[in-house]
Amino acid sequence: MRALFRAFCMALVLLVSATAAPAVSPDELLEDPVLETRARAISANLRCMVCQNQSIDDSDAELARDLRLLVRERLVAGDTDTEVIDYIVARYGEFVLLQPVMALHTIVLWAAAPVILVIGLVAVFIGVRRRRQDAGAGTRPRGLSRDERKALDKLSGQ
């Protein structure tokens, strides 16, 4: 039992350490440690377009490597962090950001789903109420019209 537990722990440690390793290769690193730190900080906040939920700093995809090199190229050219991020967003869209920008269009996007759900539930509730009212109206006894009364009297012989 101990051996099984140790094997499980080792597998867990290997799994965690394998996913936590950044994918930046040594040939990508900048010589200036300050610029490299800025590049890593920017890369940690950009989404890999191939892997979807990984940063480009953690992804082994070729596109992520290209984006990491582009970030470093822009930093060496003298861009600020904001300018680098704006440049990447201008080329790839806001989806490239791991944390979306809080703007009117994102708020509308997030609010639309619950609003549509509430509208749908209200429509279902109203539909069920109407159906019950219509079904109840068909089973309730109602009075006979004057023509129906005459026809019934004629049939019954009065």
Coordinates of N, CA, C and O in Angstrom, one line a residue:
M1 N 0.8 -1.2 0.0 CA 0.0 0.0 0.0 C 0.9 1.3 0.0 O 0.5 2.2 -0.7
R2 N 2.0 1.2 0.8 CA 2.9 2.4 0.8 C 3.5 2.6 -0.6 O 3.7 3.7 -1.0
A3 N 3.9 1.5 -1.3 CA 4.5 1.6 -2.6 C 3.5 2.3 -3.6 O 3.9 3.1 -4.4
L4 N 2.3 1.9 -3.5 CA 1.2 2.5 -4.3 C 1.1 4.0 -4.1 O 1.0 4.8 -5.0
F5 N 1.0 4.3 -2.8 CA 0.9 5.7 -2.4 C 2.1 6.5 -2.9 O 2.0 7.7 -3.4
R6 N 3.3 6.0 -2.7 CA 4.5 6.7 -3.2 C 4.5 6.9 -4.7 O 4.9 7.9 -5.2
A7 N 4.1 5.9 -5.4 CA 4.0 6.0 -6.9 C 3.0 7.0 -7.3 O 3.2 7.8 -8.2
F8 N 1.9 7.1 -6.6 CA 0.9 8.1 -6.8 C 1.4 9.5 -6.6 O 1.2 10.4 -7.4
C9 N 2.1 9.7 -5.5 CA 2.7 11.0 -5.2 C 3.7 11.4 -6.2 O 3.8 12.5 -6.6
M10 N 4.6 10.4 -6.6 CA 5.6 10.7 -7.6 C 4.9 11.2 -9.0 O 5.4 12.1 -9.6
A11 N 3.9 10.4 -9.3 CA 3.2 10.8 -10.6 C 2.6 12.1 -10.5 O 2.6 12.9 -11.4
L12 N 2.0 12.5 -9.3 CA 1.4 13.8 -9.1 C 2.5 14.9 -9.2 O 2.3 15.9 -9.8
V13 N 3.6 14.7 -8.6 CA 4.7 15.7 -8.6 C 5.2 15.8 -10.0 O 5.4 17.0 -10.5
L14 N 5.3 14.8 -10.8 CA 5.8 14.9 -12.2 C 4.8 15.6 -13.0 O 5.1 16.4 -13.9
L15 N 3.5 15.3 -12.8 CA 2.5 16.0 -13.6 C 2.4 17.5 -13.3 O 2.4 18.3 -14.2
V16 N 2.5 17.9 -12.1 CA 2.5 19.3 -11.7 C 3.8 20.0 -12.2 O 3.7 21.1 -12.8
S17 N 4.9 19.4 -12.1 CA 6.1 20.0 -12.5 C 6.2 20.1 -14.0 O 6.8 21.0 -14.6
A18 N 5.6 19.1 -14.7 CA 5.6 19.2 -16.2 C 4.8 20.3 -16.7 O 5.1 20.9 -17.8
T19 N 3.7 20.6 -16.1 CA 2.8 21.6 -16.6 C 3.2 23.0 -16.2 O 2.8 24.0 -16.7
A20 N 4.1 23.1 -15.1 CA 4.5 24.4 -14.6 C 5.7 25.0 -15.3 O 6.0 26.1 -15.1
A21 N 6.4 24.2 -16.1 CA 7.6 24.6 -16.7 C 7.3 25.6 -17.9 O 6.5 25.2 -18.8
P22 N 8.0 26.7 -17.9 CA 7.7 27.6 -19.1 C 8.3 27.0 -20.3 O 9.3 26.3 -20.3
A23 N 7.8 27.4 -21.5 CA 8.2 26.8 -22.7 C 9.3 27.7 -23.4 O 9.6 27.4 -24.6
V24 N 9.7 28.7 -22.8 CA 10.7 29.6 -23.4 C 12.0 28.9 -23.6 O 12.6 28.4 -22.6
S25 N 12.5 28.9 -24.8 CA 13.8 28.2 -25.0 C 14.9 29.2 -24.8 O 14.7 30.4 -24.9
P26 N 16.1 28.7 -24.6 CA 17.3 29.6 -24.3 C 17.6 30.6 -25.4 O 18.1 31.7 -25.2
D27 N 17.3 30.2 -26.7 CA 17.6 31.1 -27.8 C 16.7 32.3 -27.9 O 16.9 33.3 -28.6
E28 N 15.6 32.3 -27.1 CA 14.6 33.4 -27.1 C 15.0 34.4 -26.1 O 14.5 35.5 -26.2
L29 N 15.7 34.0 -25.1 CA 16.0 34.9 -23.9 C 16.8 36.2 -24.4 O 17.7 36.1 -25.2
L30 N 16.4 37.3 -23.8 CA 17.1 38.5 -24.0 C 18.3 38.6 -23.1 O 18.3 38.1 -21.9
E31 N 19.3 39.3 -23.5 CA 20.5 39.5 -22.7 C 20.3 40.4 -21.5 O 20.9 40.3 -20.5
D32 N 19.5 41.4 -21.7 CA 19.1 42.4 -20.7 C 18.1 41.8 -19.7 O 17.0 41.5 -20.1
P33 N 18.5 41.5 -18.5 CA 17.6 40.9 -17.5 C 16.3 41.7 -17.3 O 15.2 41.1 -17.0
V34 N 16.4 43.0 -17.3 CA 15.2 43.9 -17.1 C 14.2 43.7 -18.2 O 13.0 43.5 -18.0
L35 N 14.7 43.7 -19.5 CA 13.8 43.5 -20.6 C 13.2 42.1 -20.6 O 12.1 41.9 -20.9
E36 N 14.1 41.1 -20.2 CA 13.6 39.7 -20.2 C 12.5 39.6 -19.1 O 11.5 38.9 -19.3
T37 N 12.6 40.2 -18.0 CA 11.6 40.2 -16.9 C 10.3 40.8 -17.5 O 9.2 40.3 -17.2
R38 N 10.4 41.9 -18.2 CA 9.2 42.6 -18.7 C 8.6 41.7 -19.8 O 7.4 41.5 -19.9
A39 N 9.4 41.0 -20.6 CA 8.9 40.1 -21.6 C 8.1 39.0 -21.0 O 7.1 38.6 -21.5
R40 N 8.7 38.4 -19.9 CA 8.0 37.3 -19.3 C 6.7 37.7 -18.7 O 5.7 37.0 -18.7
A41 N 6.7 38.9 -18.1 CA 5.4 39.5 -17.5 C 4.4 39.7 -18.6 O 3.2 39.3 -18.4
I42 N 4.8 40.2 -19.7 CA 3.8 40.4 -20.8 C 3.3 39.0 -21.3 O 2.1 38.8 -21.6
S43 N 4.3 38.1 -21.6 CA 4.0 36.8 -22.1 C 3.0 36.0 -21.2 O 2.2 35.2 -21.7
A44 N 3.1 36.2 -19.9 CA 2.3 35.5 -19.0 C 0.8 35.9 -19.1 O -0.1 35.2 -18.7
N45 N 0.6 37.1 -19.7 CA -0.8 37.6 -19.8 C -1.4 37.5 -21.2 O -2.5 38.0 -21.5
L46 N -0.6 36.9 -22.1 CA -1.1 36.7 -23.5 C -1.5 35.3 -23.7 O -0.7 34.4 -23.4
R47 N -2.6 35.0 -24.4 CA -3.1 33.7 -24.6 C -2.5 33.1 -25.9 O -2.4 33.8 -26.9
C48 N -2.2 31.8 -25.8 CA -1.7 31.1 -26.9 C -3.0 30.8 -27.8 O -3.9 30.2 -27.3
M49 N -2.9 31.2 -29.0 CA -4.1 31.1 -29.9 C -4.3 29.6 -30.3 O -5.4 29.2 -30.8
V50 N -3.3 28.8 -30.1 CA -3.4 27.3 -30.4 C -3.9 26.6 -29.2 O -4.9 25.8 -29.3
C51 N -3.3 26.8 -28.1 CA -3.7 26.1 -26.9 C -4.9 26.6 -26.1 O -5.5 26.0 -25.3
Q52 N -5.3 27.8 -26.4 CA -6.5 28.5 -25.9 C -6.4 28.9 -24.5 O -6.5 30.1 -24.2
N53 N -6.1 28.0 -23.5 CA -6.1 28.4 -22.1 C -4.7 28.4 -21.5 O -4.6 28.2 -20.3
Q54 N -3.7 28.5 -22.3 CA -2.3 28.6 -21.8 C -1.8 30.0 -22.2 O -2.1 30.5 -23.3
S55 N -0.9 30.5 -21.4 CA -0.2 31.7 -21.8 C 0.9 31.3 -22.9 O 1.3 30.2 -23.0
I56 N 1.3 32.3 -23.6 CA 2.3 32.0 -24.6 C 3.7 31.7 -23.9 O 4.5 31.0 -24.5
D57 N 3.8 32.1 -22.7 CA 5.0 31.8 -21.9 C 5.0 30.3 -21.5 O 6.1 29.7 -21.4
D58 N 3.9 29.6 -21.4 CA 3.8 28.2 -21.0 C 3.6 27.3 -22.2 O 3.7 26.1 -22.1
S59 N 3.3 27.8 -23.4 CA 2.9 27.0 -24.5 C 4.1 26.6 -25.4 O 5.1 27.4 -25.6
D60 N 4.1 25.4 -25.9 CA 5.2 24.9 -26.8 C 4.8 25.1 -28.3 O 5.5 24.7 -29.2
A61 N 3.6 25.7 -28.6 CA 3.2 25.8 -29.9 C 4.1 26.8 -30.7 O 4.6 27.7 -30.1
E62 N 4.2 26.6 -32.0 CA 5.0 27.4 -32.8 C 4.5 28.9 -32.9 O 5.3 29.8 -32.8
L63 N 3.2 29.0 -32.9 CA 2.6 30.4 -32.8 C 3.0 31.1 -31.5 O 3.3 32.3 -31.5
A64 N 3.0 30.4 -30.4 CA 3.3 31.0 -29.1 C 4.8 31.4 -29.2 O 5.1 32.5 -28.7
R65 N 5.6 30.6 -29.8 CA 7.1 31.0 -29.9 C 7.2 32.3 -30.7 O 7.9 33.2 -30.4
D66 N 6.4 32.4 -31.8 CA 6.5 33.5 -32.7 C 6.0 34.8 -31.9 O 6.6 35.9 -32.0
L67 N 5.0 34.6 -31.1 CA 4.5 35.7 -30.3 C 5.5 36.2 -29.2 O 5.7 37.3 -29.0
R68 N 6.1 35.2 -28.6 CA 7.2 35.5 -27.6 C 8.3 36.3 -28.3 O 8.8 37.3 -27.7
L69 N 8.7 35.9 -29.4 CA 9.8 36.6 -30.2 C 9.3 38.0 -30.6 O 10.1 38.9 -30.5
L70 N 8.1 38.1 -31.0 CA 7.5 39.4 -31.3 C 7.5 40.4 -30.1 O 7.8 41.5 -30.2
V71 N 7.1 39.8 -29.0 CA 7.1 40.6 -27.7 C 8.5 41.1 -27.4 O 8.7 42.3 -27.2
R72 N 9.5 40.2 -27.5 CA 10.9 40.6 -27.2 C 11.4 41.6 -28.3 O 12.1 42.6 -27.9
E73 N 11.0 41.4 -29.5 CA 11.4 42.3 -30.6 C 10.9 43.7 -30.3 O 11.6 44.7 -30.5
R74 N 9.6 43.8 -29.9 CA 9.0 45.1 -29.7 C 9.7 45.8 -28.4 O 9.9 47.0 -28.4
L75 N 10.0 45.0 -27.4 CA 10.7 45.6 -26.2 C 12.1 46.1 -26.6 O 12.5 47.2 -26.1
V76 N 12.8 45.4 -27.4 CA 14.1 45.8 -27.8 C 14.0 47.1 -28.6 O 14.9 47.9 -28.6
A77 N 12.9 47.2 -29.4 CA 12.7 48.4 -30.2 C 12.4 49.6 -29.4 O 12.4 50.7 -29.9
G78 N 12.1 49.4 -28.1 CA 11.9 50.5 -27.2 C 10.4 50.8 -26.8 O 10.1 51.8 -26.2
D79 N 9.5 49.9 -27.2 CA 8.1 50.0 -26.8 C 7.9 49.8 -25.3 O 8.6 49.0 -24.7
T80 N 6.9 50.5 -24.8 CA 6.5 50.2 -23.4 C 5.7 49.0 -23.3 O 5.3 48.4 -24.4
D81 N 5.4 48.5 -22.1 CA 4.6 47.3 -22.0 C 3.2 47.4 -22.6 O 2.7 46.6 -23.3
T82 N 2.6 48.6 -22.4 CA 1.3 48.9 -22.9 C 1.3 48.9 -24.4 O 0.4 48.4 -25.1
E83 N 2.4 49.5 -25.0 CA 2.5 49.6 -26.4 C 2.6 48.2 -27.0 O 2.1 47.9 -28.1
V84 N 3.4 47.3 -26.4 CA 3.6 46.0 -26.9 C 2.2 45.2 -26.8 O 1.9 44.6 -27.8
I85 N 1.5 45.3 -25.7 CA 0.2 44.6 -25.6 C -0.8 45.2 -26.6 O -1.5 44.4 -27.3
D86 N -0.8 46.5 -26.8 CA -1.7 47.1 -27.8 C -1.3 46.6 -29.2 O -2.2 46.4 -30.0
Y87 N -0.1 46.5 -29.5 CA 0.4 46.0 -30.8 C -0.1 44.6 -31.1 O -0.6 44.3 -32.1
I88 N 0.1 43.7 -30.1 CA -0.4 42.3 -30.2 C -1.9 42.3 -30.3 O -2.4 41.5 -31.2
V89 N -2.6 43.0 -29.5 CA -4.1 43.1 -29.6 C -4.6 43.6 -30.9 O -5.5 43.1 -31.5
A90 N -3.9 44.6 -31.5 CA -4.3 45.1 -32.8 C -4.1 44.1 -33.9 O -4.9 44.0 -34.8
R91 N -3.1 43.2 -33.8 CA -2.9 42.2 -34.8 C -3.8 41.0 -34.6 O -4.2 40.4 -35.6
Y92 N -4.0 40.5 -33.3 CA -4.7 39.3 -33.1 C -6.1 39.4 -32.4 O -6.8 38.5 -32.2
G93 N -6.5 40.6 -32.0 CA -7.8 40.9 -31.4 C -7.7 40.7 -29.9 O -6.7 40.2 -29.3
E94 N -8.7 41.0 -29.2 CA -8.8 41.0 -27.7 C -8.7 39.6 -27.2 O -8.4 39.3 -26.0
F95 N -9.1 38.6 -28.0 CA -9.1 37.2 -27.6 C -7.7 36.8 -27.1 O -7.5 35.8 -26.3
V96 N -6.6 37.4 -27.6 CA -5.3 37.1 -27.2 C -5.0 37.4 -25.7 O -4.0 36.9 -25.2
L97 N -5.8 38.2 -25.1 CA -5.6 38.6 -23.7 C -6.2 37.5 -22.8 O -7.3 37.1 -23.0
L98 N -5.4 37.0 -21.9 CA -5.9 36.0 -20.9 C -7.0 36.6 -20.0 O -7.9 35.9 -19.6
Q99 N -6.8 37.9 -19.7 CA -7.8 38.6 -18.9 C -8.5 39.6 -19.7 O -7.8 40.6 -20.1
P100 N -9.8 39.4 -20.1 CA -10.4 40.4 -21.0 C -10.5 41.8 -20.5 O -10.6 42.0 -19.3
V101 N -10.6 42.7 -21.4 CA -10.7 44.1 -21.0 C -12.2 44.4 -20.5 O -13.1 43.9 -21.2
M102 N -12.3 45.1 -19.5 CA -13.7 45.4 -19.0 C -14.2 46.7 -19.8 O -13.8 47.8 -19.4
A103 N -15.0 46.4 -20.8 CA -15.5 47.5 -21.6 C -17.0 47.2 -21.8 O -17.5 46.1 -21.4
L104 N -17.7 48.1 -22.4 CA -19.1 48.0 -22.6 C -19.5 46.7 -23.4 O -20.4 46.0 -23.0
H105 N -18.7 46.4 -24.4 CA -19.0 45.2 -25.2 C -18.8 43.9 -24.5 O -19.5 43.0 -24.7
T106 N -17.8 43.9 -23.6 CA -17.7 42.7 -22.8 C -18.7 42.5 -21.7 O -19.2 41.4 -21.4
I107 N -19.1 43.6 -21.1 CA -20.2 43.6 -20.1 C -21.5 43.1 -20.8 O -22.2 42.3 -20.2
V108 N -21.8 43.7 -22.0 CA -23.0 43.2 -22.7 C -22.9 41.7 -23.0 O -23.9 41.0 -22.8
L109 N -21.8 41.3 -23.4 CA -21.6 39.9 -23.7 C -21.8 39.0 -22.5 O -22.5 38.0 -22.6
W110 N -21.3 39.4 -21.3 CA -21.5 38.6 -20.1 C -22.9 38.7 -19.6 O -23.4 37.7 -19.0
A111 N -23.5 39.8 -19.8 CA -24.9 40.0 -19.2 C -26.0 39.4 -20.1 O -27.1 39.1 -19.7
A112 N -25.7 39.2 -21.4 CA -26.7 38.7 -22.4 C -27.2 37.4 -22.0 O -28.4 37.1 -22.1
A113 N -26.3 36.5 -21.6 CA -26.8 35.1 -21.3 C -27.8 35.0 -20.2 O -28.8 34.4 -20.3
P114 N -27.5 35.6 -19.0 CA -28.5 35.6 -18.0 C -29.8 36.3 -18.3 O -30.9 35.8 -18.0
V115 N -29.7 37.4 -19.1 CA -30.9 38.1 -19.5 C -31.8 37.2 -20.4 O -33.0 37.1 -20.3
I116 N -31.1 36.6 -21.4 CA -31.8 35.7 -22.3 C -32.5 34.5 -21.5 O -33.6 34.1 -21.8
L117 N -31.7 34.0 -20.5 CA -32.3 32.9 -19.7 C -33.5 33.4 -19.0 O -34.5 32.7 -18.9
V118 N -33.5 34.5 -18.4 CA -34.6 35.1 -17.6 C -35.8 35.3 -18.6 O -37.0 34.9 -18.2
I119 N -35.6 35.8 -19.7 CA -36.6 36.1 -20.7 C -37.3 34.7 -21.1 O -38.5 34.6 -21.2
G120 N -36.4 33.7 -21.3 CA -36.9 32.4 -21.7 C -37.8 31.8 -20.6 O -38.8 31.2 -20.9
L121 N -37.3 31.9 -19.3 CA -38.1 31.3 -18.2 C -39.4 32.1 -18.1 O -40.4 31.4 -17.8
V122 N -39.4 33.4 -18.3 CA -40.7 34.1 -18.2 C -41.6 33.7 -19.3 O -42.8 33.5 -19.1
A123 N -41.1 33.5 -20.5 CA -41.9 33.0 -21.6 C -42.5 31.6 -21.4 O -43.7 31.4 -21.6
V124 N -41.7 30.7 -20.8 CA -42.2 29.4 -20.5 C -43.3 29.5 -19.4 O -44.3 28.8 -19.5
F125 N -43.1 30.3 -18.4 CA -44.0 30.5 -17.3 C -45.4 31.0 -17.9 O -46.4 30.5 -17.5
I126 N -45.3 32.0 -18.7 CA -46.5 32.6 -19.3 C -47.2 31.6 -20.2 O -48.4 31.4 -20.1
G127 N -46.5 30.8 -20.9 CA -47.0 29.8 -21.8 C -47.7 28.7 -21.0 O -48.8 28.3 -21.4
V128 N -47.1 28.3 -19.9 CA -47.7 27.2 -19.1 C -49.0 27.7 -18.4 O -50.0 27.0 -18.4
R129 N -49.0 29.0 -18.0 CA -50.2 29.6 -17.4 C -51.3 29.7 -18.4 O -52.5 29.3 -18.1
R130 N -51.0 30.1 -19.6 CA -52.1 30.2 -20.6 C -52.6 28.9 -21.0 O -53.8 28.7 -21.2
R131 N -51.8 27.9 -21.1 CA -52.2 26.5 -21.4 C -53.1 26.0 -20.3 O -54.1 25.4 -20.6
R132 N -52.8 26.2 -19.1 CA -53.6 25.8 -18.0 C -55.0 26.5 -18.0 O -56.0 25.9 -17.7
Q133 N -54.9 27.8 -18.2 CA -56.2 28.5 -18.3 C -57.1 28.1 -19.4 O -58.3 27.9 -19.3
D134 N -56.5 27.8 -20.6 CA -57.2 27.3 -21.7 C -57.8 25.9 -21.5 O -59.0 25.6 -21.8
A135 N -57.0 25.1 -20.8 CA -57.5 23.7 -20.5 C -58.6 23.8 -19.5 O -59.6 23.1 -19.6
G136 N -58.5 24.7 -18.5 CA -59.5 24.8 -17.5 C -60.8 25.4 -18.0 O -61.9 25.0 -17.6
A137 N -60.7 26.3 -19.0 CA -61.9 26.9 -19.6 C -62.7 25.9 -20.4 O -63.9 25.9 -20.5
G138 N -62.0 24.9 -21.0 CA -62.7 23.9 -21.8 C -63.4 22.9 -20.9 O -64.4 22.3 -21.4
T139 N -63.1 22.6 -19.7 CA -63.8 21.7 -18.9 C -64.8 22.3 -18.0 O -65.6 21.5 -17.4
R140 N -64.8 23.6 -17.8 CA -65.9 24.2 -17.0 C -67.2 24.2 -17.7 O -67.3 24.5 -18.9
P141 N -68.3 23.9 -17.0 CA -69.6 24.0 -17.6 C -69.9 25.4 -17.9 O -69.7 26.3 -17.1
R142 N -70.5 25.6 -19.0 CA -70.9 27.0 -19.4 C -72.4 27.0 -19.7 O -73.0 25.9 -20.1
G143 N -73.0 28.1 -19.7 CA -74.4 28.2 -20.0 C -74.7 28.0 -21.5 O -73.8 28.2 -22.3
L144 N -75.9 27.6 -21.8 CA -76.3 27.4 -23.2 C -76.8 28.7 -23.8 O -77.4 29.5 -23.1
S145 N -76.4 28.9 -25.1 CA -76.9 30.1 -25.7 C -78.4 29.9 -26.0 O -79.0 28.8 -25.9
R146 N -79.0 31.0 -26.5 CA -80.5 31.0 -26.7 C -80.8 29.9 -27.8 O -81.8 29.2 -27.7
D147 N -80.0 29.9 -28.9 CA -80.2 28.9 -30.0 C -80.1 27.5 -29.5 O -80.8 26.6 -29.9
E148 N -79.1 27.3 -28.7 CA -78.8 25.9 -28.2 C -80.0 25.5 -27.3 O -80.4 24.3 -27.3
R149 N -80.5 26.4 -26.5 CA -81.6 26.1 -25.6 C -82.8 25.7 -26.4 O -83.5 24.8 -26.1
K150 N -83.1 26.5 -27.5 CA -84.2 26.2 -28.4 C -84.1 24.8 -29.0 O -85.0 24.0 -29.1
A151 N -82.9 24.5 -29.5 CA -82.6 23.2 -30.1 C -82.8 22.1 -29.1 O -83.3 21.0 -29.4
L152 N -82.4 22.3 -27.9 CA -82.5 21.3 -26.8 C -84.0 21.1 -26.5 O -84.4 19.9 -26.3
D153 N -84.7 22.2 -26.4 CA -86.1 22.1 -26.0 C -86.9 21.3 -27.2 O -87.7 20.5 -26.9
K154 N -86.5 21.6 -28.4 CA -87.1 20.9 -29.5 C -86.8 19.5 -29.5 O -87.7 18.6 -29.8
L155 N -85.6 19.1 -29.2 CA -85.2 17.7 -29.2 C -85.9 16.9 -28.0 O -86.3 15.8 -28.1
S156 N -86.1 17.6 -26.9 CA -86.6 17.0 -25.7 C -88.2 16.9 -25.8 O -88.8 16.4 -25.0
G157 N -88.7 17.6 -26.8 CA -90.2 17.6 -27.0 C -90.9 18.6 -26.2 O -92.1 18.5 -26.0
Q158 N -90.4 19.6 -25.8 CA -91.1 20.6 -25.1 C -91.6 21.8 -25.9 O -91.2 22.3 -26.8

